[in-house]
PDB file of C-alpha atoms in Angstrom:
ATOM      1  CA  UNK W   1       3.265  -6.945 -25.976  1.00 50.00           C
ATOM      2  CA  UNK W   2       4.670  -3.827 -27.887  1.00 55.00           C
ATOM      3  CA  UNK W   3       7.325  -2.191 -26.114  1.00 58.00           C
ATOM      4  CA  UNK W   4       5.270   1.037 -25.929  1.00 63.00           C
ATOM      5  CA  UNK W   5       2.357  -0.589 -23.781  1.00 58.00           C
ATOM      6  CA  UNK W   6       4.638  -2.312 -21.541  1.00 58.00           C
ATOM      7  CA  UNK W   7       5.850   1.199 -21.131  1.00 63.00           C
ATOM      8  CA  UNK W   8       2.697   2.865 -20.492  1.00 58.00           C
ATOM      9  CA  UNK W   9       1.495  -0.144 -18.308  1.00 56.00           C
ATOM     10  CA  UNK W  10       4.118   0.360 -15.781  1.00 60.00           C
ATOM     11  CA  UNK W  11       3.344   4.019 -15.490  1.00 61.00           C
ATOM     12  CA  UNK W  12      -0.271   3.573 -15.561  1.00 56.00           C
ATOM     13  CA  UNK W  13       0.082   0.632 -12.711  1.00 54.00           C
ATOM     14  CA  UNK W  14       2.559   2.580 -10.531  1.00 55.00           C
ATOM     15  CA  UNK W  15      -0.591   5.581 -10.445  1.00 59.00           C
ATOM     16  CA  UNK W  16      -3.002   2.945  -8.999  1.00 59.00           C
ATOM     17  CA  UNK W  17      -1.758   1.128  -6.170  1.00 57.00           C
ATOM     18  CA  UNK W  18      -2.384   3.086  -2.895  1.00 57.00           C
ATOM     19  CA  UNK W  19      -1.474   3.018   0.624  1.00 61.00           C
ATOM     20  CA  UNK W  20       2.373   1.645  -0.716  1.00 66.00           C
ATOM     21  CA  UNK W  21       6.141   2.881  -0.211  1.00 69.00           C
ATOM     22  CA  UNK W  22       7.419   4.073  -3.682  1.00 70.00           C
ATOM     23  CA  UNK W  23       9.810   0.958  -3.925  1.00 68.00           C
ATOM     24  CA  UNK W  24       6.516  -1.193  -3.547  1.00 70.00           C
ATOM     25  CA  UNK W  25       4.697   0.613  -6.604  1.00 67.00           C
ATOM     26  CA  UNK W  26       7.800   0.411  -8.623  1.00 71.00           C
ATOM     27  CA  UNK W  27       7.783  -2.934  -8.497  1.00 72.00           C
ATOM     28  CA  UNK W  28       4.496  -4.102  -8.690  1.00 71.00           C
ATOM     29  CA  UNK W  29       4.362  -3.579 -12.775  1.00 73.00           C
ATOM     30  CA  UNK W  30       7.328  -5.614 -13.329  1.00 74.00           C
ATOM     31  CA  UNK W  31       5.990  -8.535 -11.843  1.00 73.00           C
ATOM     32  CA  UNK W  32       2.600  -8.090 -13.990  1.00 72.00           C
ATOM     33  CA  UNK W  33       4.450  -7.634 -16.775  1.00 73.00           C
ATOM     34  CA  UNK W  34       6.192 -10.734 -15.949  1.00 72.00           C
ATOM     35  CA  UNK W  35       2.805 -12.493 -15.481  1.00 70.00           C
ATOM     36  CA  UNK W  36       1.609 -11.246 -18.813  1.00 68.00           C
ATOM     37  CA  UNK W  37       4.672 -12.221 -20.840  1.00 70.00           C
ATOM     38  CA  UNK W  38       4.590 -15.694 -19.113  1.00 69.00           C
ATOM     39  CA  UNK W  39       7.431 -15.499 -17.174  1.00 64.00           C
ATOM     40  CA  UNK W  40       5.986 -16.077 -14.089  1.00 60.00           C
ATOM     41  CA  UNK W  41       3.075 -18.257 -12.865  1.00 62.00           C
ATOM     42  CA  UNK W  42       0.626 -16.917 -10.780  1.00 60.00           C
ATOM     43  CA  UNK W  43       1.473 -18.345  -7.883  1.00 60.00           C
ATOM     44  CA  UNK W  44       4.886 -16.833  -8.268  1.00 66.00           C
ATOM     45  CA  UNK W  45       3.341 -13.380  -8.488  1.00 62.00           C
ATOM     46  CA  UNK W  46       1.432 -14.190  -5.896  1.00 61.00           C
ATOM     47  CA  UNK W  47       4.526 -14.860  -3.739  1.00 65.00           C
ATOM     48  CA  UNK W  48       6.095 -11.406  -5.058  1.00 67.00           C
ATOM     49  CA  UNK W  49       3.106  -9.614  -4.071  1.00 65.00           C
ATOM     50  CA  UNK W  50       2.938 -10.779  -0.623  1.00 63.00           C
ATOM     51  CA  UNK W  51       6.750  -9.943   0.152  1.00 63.00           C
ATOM     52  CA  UNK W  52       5.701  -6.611  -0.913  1.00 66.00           C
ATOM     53  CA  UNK W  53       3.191  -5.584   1.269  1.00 72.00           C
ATOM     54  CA  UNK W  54       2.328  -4.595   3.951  1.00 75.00           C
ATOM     55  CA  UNK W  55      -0.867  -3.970   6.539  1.00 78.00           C
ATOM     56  CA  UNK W  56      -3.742  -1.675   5.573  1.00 79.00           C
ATOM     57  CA  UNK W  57      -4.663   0.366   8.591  1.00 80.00           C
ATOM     58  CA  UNK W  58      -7.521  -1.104   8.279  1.00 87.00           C
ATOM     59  CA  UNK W  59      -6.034  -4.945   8.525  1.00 86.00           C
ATOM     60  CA  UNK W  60      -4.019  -3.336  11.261  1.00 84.00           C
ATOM     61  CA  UNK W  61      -7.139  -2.783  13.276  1.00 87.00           C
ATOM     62  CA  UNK W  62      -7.770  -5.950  13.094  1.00 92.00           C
ATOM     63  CA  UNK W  63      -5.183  -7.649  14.217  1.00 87.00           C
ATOM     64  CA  UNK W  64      -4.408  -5.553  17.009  1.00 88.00           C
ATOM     65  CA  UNK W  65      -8.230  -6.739  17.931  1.00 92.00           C
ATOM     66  CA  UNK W  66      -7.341 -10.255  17.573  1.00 92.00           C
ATOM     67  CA  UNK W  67      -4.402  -9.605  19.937  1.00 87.00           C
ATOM     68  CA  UNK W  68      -6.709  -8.100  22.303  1.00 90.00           C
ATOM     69  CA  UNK W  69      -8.999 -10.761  22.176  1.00 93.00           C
ATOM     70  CA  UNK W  70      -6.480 -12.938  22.902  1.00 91.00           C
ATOM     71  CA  UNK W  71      -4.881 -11.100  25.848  1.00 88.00           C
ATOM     72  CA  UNK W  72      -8.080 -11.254  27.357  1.00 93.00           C
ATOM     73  CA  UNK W  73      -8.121 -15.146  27.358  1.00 93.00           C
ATOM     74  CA  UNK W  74      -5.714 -17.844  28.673  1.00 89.00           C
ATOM     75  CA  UNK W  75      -3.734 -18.418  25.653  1.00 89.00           C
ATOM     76  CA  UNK W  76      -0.495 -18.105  26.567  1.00 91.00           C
ATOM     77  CA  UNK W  77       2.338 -15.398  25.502  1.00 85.00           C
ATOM     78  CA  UNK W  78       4.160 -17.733  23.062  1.00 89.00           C
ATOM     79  CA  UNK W  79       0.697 -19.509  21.509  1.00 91.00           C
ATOM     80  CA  UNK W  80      -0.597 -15.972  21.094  1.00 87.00           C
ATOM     81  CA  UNK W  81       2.043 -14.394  19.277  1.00 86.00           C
ATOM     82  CA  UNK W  82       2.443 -17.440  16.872  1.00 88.00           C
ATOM     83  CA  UNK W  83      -1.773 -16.508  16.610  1.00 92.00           C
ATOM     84  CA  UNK W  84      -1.235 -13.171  16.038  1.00 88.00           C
ATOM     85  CA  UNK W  85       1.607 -13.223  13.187  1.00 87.00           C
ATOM     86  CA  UNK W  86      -0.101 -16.130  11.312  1.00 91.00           C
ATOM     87  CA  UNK W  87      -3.687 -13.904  11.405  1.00 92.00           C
ATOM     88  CA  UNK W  88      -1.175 -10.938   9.757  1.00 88.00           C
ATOM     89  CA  UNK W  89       0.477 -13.316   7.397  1.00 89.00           C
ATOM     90  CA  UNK W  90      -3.437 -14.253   6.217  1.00 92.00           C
ATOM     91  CA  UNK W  91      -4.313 -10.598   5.957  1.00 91.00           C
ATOM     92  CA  UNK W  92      -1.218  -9.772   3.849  1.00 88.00           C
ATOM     93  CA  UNK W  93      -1.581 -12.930   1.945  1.00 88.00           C
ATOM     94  CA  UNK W  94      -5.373 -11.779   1.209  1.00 90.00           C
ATOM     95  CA  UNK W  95      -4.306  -8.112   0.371  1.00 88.00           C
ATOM     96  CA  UNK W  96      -1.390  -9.018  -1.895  1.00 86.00           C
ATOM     97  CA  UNK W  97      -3.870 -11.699  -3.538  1.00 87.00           C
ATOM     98  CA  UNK W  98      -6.306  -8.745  -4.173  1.00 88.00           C
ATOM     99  CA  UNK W  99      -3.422  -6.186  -5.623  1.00 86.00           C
ATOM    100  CA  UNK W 100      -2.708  -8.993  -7.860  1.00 85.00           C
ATOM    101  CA  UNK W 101      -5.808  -9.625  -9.314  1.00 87.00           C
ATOM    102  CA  UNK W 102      -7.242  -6.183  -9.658  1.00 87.00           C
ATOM    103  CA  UNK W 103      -3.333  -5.058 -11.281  1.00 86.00           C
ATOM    104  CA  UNK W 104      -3.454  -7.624 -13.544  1.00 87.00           C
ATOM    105  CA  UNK W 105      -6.754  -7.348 -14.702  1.00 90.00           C
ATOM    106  CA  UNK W 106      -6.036  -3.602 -15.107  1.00 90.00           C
ATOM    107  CA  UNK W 107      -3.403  -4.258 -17.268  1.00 89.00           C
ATOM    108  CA  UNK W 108      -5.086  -6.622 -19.594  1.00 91.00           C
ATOM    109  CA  UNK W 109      -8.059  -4.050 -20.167  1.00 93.00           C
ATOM    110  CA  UNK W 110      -5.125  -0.919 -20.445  1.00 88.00           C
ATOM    111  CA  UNK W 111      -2.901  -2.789 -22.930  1.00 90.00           C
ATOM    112  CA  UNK W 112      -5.778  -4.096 -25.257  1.00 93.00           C
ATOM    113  CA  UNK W 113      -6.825  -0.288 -24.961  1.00 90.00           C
ATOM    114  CA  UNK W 114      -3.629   0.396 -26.082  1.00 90.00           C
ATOM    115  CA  UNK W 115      -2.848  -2.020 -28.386  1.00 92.00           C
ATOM    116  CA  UNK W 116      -6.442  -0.853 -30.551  1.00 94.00           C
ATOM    117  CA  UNK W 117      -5.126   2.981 -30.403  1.00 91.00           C
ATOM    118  CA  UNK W 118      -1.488   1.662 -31.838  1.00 92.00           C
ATOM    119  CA  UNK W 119      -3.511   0.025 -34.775  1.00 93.00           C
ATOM    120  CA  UNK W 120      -5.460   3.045 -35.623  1.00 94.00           C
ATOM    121  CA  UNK W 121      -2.097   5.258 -35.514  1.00 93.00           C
ATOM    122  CA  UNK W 122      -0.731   2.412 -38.107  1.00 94.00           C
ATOM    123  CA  UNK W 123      -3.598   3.171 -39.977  1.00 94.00           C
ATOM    124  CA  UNK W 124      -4.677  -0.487 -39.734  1.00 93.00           C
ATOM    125  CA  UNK W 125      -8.248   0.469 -38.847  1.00 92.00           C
ATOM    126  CA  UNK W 126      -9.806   3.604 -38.414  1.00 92.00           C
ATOM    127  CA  UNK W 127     -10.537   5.082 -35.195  1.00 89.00           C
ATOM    128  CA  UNK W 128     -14.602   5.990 -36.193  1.00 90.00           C
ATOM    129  CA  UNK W 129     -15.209   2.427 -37.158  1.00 86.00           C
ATOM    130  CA  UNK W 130     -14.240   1.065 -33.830  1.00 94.00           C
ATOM    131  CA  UNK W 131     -16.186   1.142 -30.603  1.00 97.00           C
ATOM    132  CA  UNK W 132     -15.148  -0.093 -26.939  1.00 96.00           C
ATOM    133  CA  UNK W 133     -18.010  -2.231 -24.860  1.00 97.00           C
ATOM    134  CA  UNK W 134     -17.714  -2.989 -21.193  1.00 96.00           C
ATOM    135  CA  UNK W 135     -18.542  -6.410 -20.906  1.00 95.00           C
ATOM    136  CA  UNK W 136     -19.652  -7.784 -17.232  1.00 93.00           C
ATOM    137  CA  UNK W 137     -17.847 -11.535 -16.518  1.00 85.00           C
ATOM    138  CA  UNK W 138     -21.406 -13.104 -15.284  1.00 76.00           C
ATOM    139  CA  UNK W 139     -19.826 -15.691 -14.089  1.00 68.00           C
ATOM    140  CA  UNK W 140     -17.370 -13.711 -11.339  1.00 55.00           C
ATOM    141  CA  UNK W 141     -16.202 -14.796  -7.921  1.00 64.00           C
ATOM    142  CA  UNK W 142     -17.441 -12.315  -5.973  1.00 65.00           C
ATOM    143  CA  UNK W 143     -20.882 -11.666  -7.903  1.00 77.00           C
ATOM    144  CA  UNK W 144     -21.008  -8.733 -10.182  1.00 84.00           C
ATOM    145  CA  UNK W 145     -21.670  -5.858  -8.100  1.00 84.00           C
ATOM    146  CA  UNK W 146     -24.470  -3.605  -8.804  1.00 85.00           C
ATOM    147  CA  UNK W 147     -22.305  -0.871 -10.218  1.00 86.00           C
ATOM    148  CA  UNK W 148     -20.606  -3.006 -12.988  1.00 89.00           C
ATOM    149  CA  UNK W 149     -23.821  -4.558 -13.952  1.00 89.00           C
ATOM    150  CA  UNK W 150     -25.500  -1.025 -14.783  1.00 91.00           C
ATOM    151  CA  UNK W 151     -22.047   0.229 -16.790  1.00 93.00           C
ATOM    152  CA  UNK W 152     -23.092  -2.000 -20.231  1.00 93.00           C
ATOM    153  CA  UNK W 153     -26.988  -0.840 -19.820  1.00 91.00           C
ATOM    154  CA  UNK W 154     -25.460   2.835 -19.677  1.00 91.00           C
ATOM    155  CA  UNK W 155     -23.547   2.586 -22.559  1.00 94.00           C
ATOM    156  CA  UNK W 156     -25.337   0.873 -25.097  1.00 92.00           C
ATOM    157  CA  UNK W 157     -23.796   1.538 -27.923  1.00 94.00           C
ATOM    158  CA  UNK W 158     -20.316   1.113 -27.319  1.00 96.00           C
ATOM    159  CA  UNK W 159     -18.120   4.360 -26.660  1.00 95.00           C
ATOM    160  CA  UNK W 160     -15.239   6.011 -28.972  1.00 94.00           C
ATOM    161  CA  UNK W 161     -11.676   5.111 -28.146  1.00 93.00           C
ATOM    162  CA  UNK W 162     -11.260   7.911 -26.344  1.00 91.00           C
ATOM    163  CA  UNK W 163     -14.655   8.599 -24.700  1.00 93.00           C
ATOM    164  CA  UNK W 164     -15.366   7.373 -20.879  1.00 93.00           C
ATOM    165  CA  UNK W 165     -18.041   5.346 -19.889  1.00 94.00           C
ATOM    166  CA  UNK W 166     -20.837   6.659 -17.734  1.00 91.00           C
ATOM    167  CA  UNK W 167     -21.182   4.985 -14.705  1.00 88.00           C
ATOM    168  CA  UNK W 168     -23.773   4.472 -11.628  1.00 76.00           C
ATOM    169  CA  UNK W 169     -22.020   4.514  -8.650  1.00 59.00           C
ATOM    170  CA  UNK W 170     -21.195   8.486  -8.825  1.00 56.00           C
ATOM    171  CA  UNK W 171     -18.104   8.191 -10.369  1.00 63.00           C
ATOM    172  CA  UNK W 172     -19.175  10.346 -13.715  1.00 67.00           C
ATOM    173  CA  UNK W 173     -17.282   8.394 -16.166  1.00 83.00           C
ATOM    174  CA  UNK W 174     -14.544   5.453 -16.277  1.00 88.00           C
ATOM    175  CA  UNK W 175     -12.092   4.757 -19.484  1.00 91.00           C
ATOM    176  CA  UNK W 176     -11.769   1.414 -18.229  1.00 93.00           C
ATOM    177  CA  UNK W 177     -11.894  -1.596 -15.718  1.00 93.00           C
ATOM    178  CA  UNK W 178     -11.648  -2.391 -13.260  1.00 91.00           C
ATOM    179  CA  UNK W 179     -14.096  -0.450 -11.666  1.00 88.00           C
ATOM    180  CA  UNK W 180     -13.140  -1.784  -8.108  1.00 87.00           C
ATOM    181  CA  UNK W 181     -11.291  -4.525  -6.552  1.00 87.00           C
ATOM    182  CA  UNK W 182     -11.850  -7.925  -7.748  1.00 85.00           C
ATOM    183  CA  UNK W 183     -13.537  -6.521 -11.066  1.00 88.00           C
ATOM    184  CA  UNK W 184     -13.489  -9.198 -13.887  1.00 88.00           C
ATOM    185  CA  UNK W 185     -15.025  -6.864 -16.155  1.00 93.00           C
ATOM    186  CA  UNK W 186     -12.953  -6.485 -19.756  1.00 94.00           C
ATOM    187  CA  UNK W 187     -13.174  -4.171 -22.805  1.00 96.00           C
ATOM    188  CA  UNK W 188     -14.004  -5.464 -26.101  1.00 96.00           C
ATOM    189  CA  UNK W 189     -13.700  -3.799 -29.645  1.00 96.00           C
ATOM    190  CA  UNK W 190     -15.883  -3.825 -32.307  1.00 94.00           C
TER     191      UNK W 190
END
């Protein structure tokens, strides 16, 4: 990668993560820009991630419901705290799994963006002969969701470099994915 798009790809991934401290976001594009430069398997990003994060108040919720639950039966103090922590430690490990993928993904479909606009400022192509497609992944674990799968049908044609695609799902236009979580969507140029 060009030293400009690692660049913008850190700012670009410190805007997207929510519901983090500001140390978290800062550090969550140098290990994708580790993954994407190879310096780092995912598994090892993986690991990164889940040191990083924390509970969504959501996952919260949830947990303080499993510790209810169990309160309420005859497990006893020690066996239900050891429950407890390793139903948090799945949570994290499931939300840190999910950052991961939907950062890195972002990335991908941000830097090839980028990497097409630093060819037409080269001159190497010109911007009017070039148009971006979203292309659906068919074949993605969770299934395409309904909103994704109306995107390429919207935009038929392709759009400019610069233009946003219309969308279905009341967001008026996207520049690119993912759309949502566990997208597996990608640009492509032609």
């Amino acid at each position: 990668l060009q030293r400009g798009t690692t660049d913008m790809l850190a700012t670009y991934l410190r805007a997207r993560v929510a519901d983090l401290t500001a140390t978290t976001r800062d550090a969550i594009p140098g290990i994708v820009t580790r993954a994407l430069h190879g310096k780092n398997r995912a598994r090892d990003q993986l690991d990164e991630m889940v040191g990083l994060v924390g509970l969504t108040e959501s996952q919260a919720k949830t947990v303080a419901t499993y510790r209810q639950g169990l309160e309420a039966s005859d497990t006893l103090p020690l066996q239900r705290s050891r429950l407890v922590l390793q139903r948090a430690a799945v949570l994290m490990s499931q939300r840190a799994t999910t950052i991961a993928d939907s950062e890195l993904q972002a990335a991908v479909n941000v830097g090839a963006q980028h990497e097409v606009a630093s060819a037409v400022a080269a001159g190497v192509t010109g911007a009017s002969d070039l148009r971006r497609y979203w292309v659906v992944q068919r074949a993605a674990v969770p299934p395409v969701c309904q909103y994704c799968a109306a995107i390429p049908a919207l935009n038929r044609g392709g759009v400019a470099l610069d233009e946003p695609f219309v969308a279905a799902n009341g967001v008026v236009s996207v520049m690119a994915p993912p759309l949502h979580p566990h997208c597996r969507c990608v640009l492509d140029f032609r």
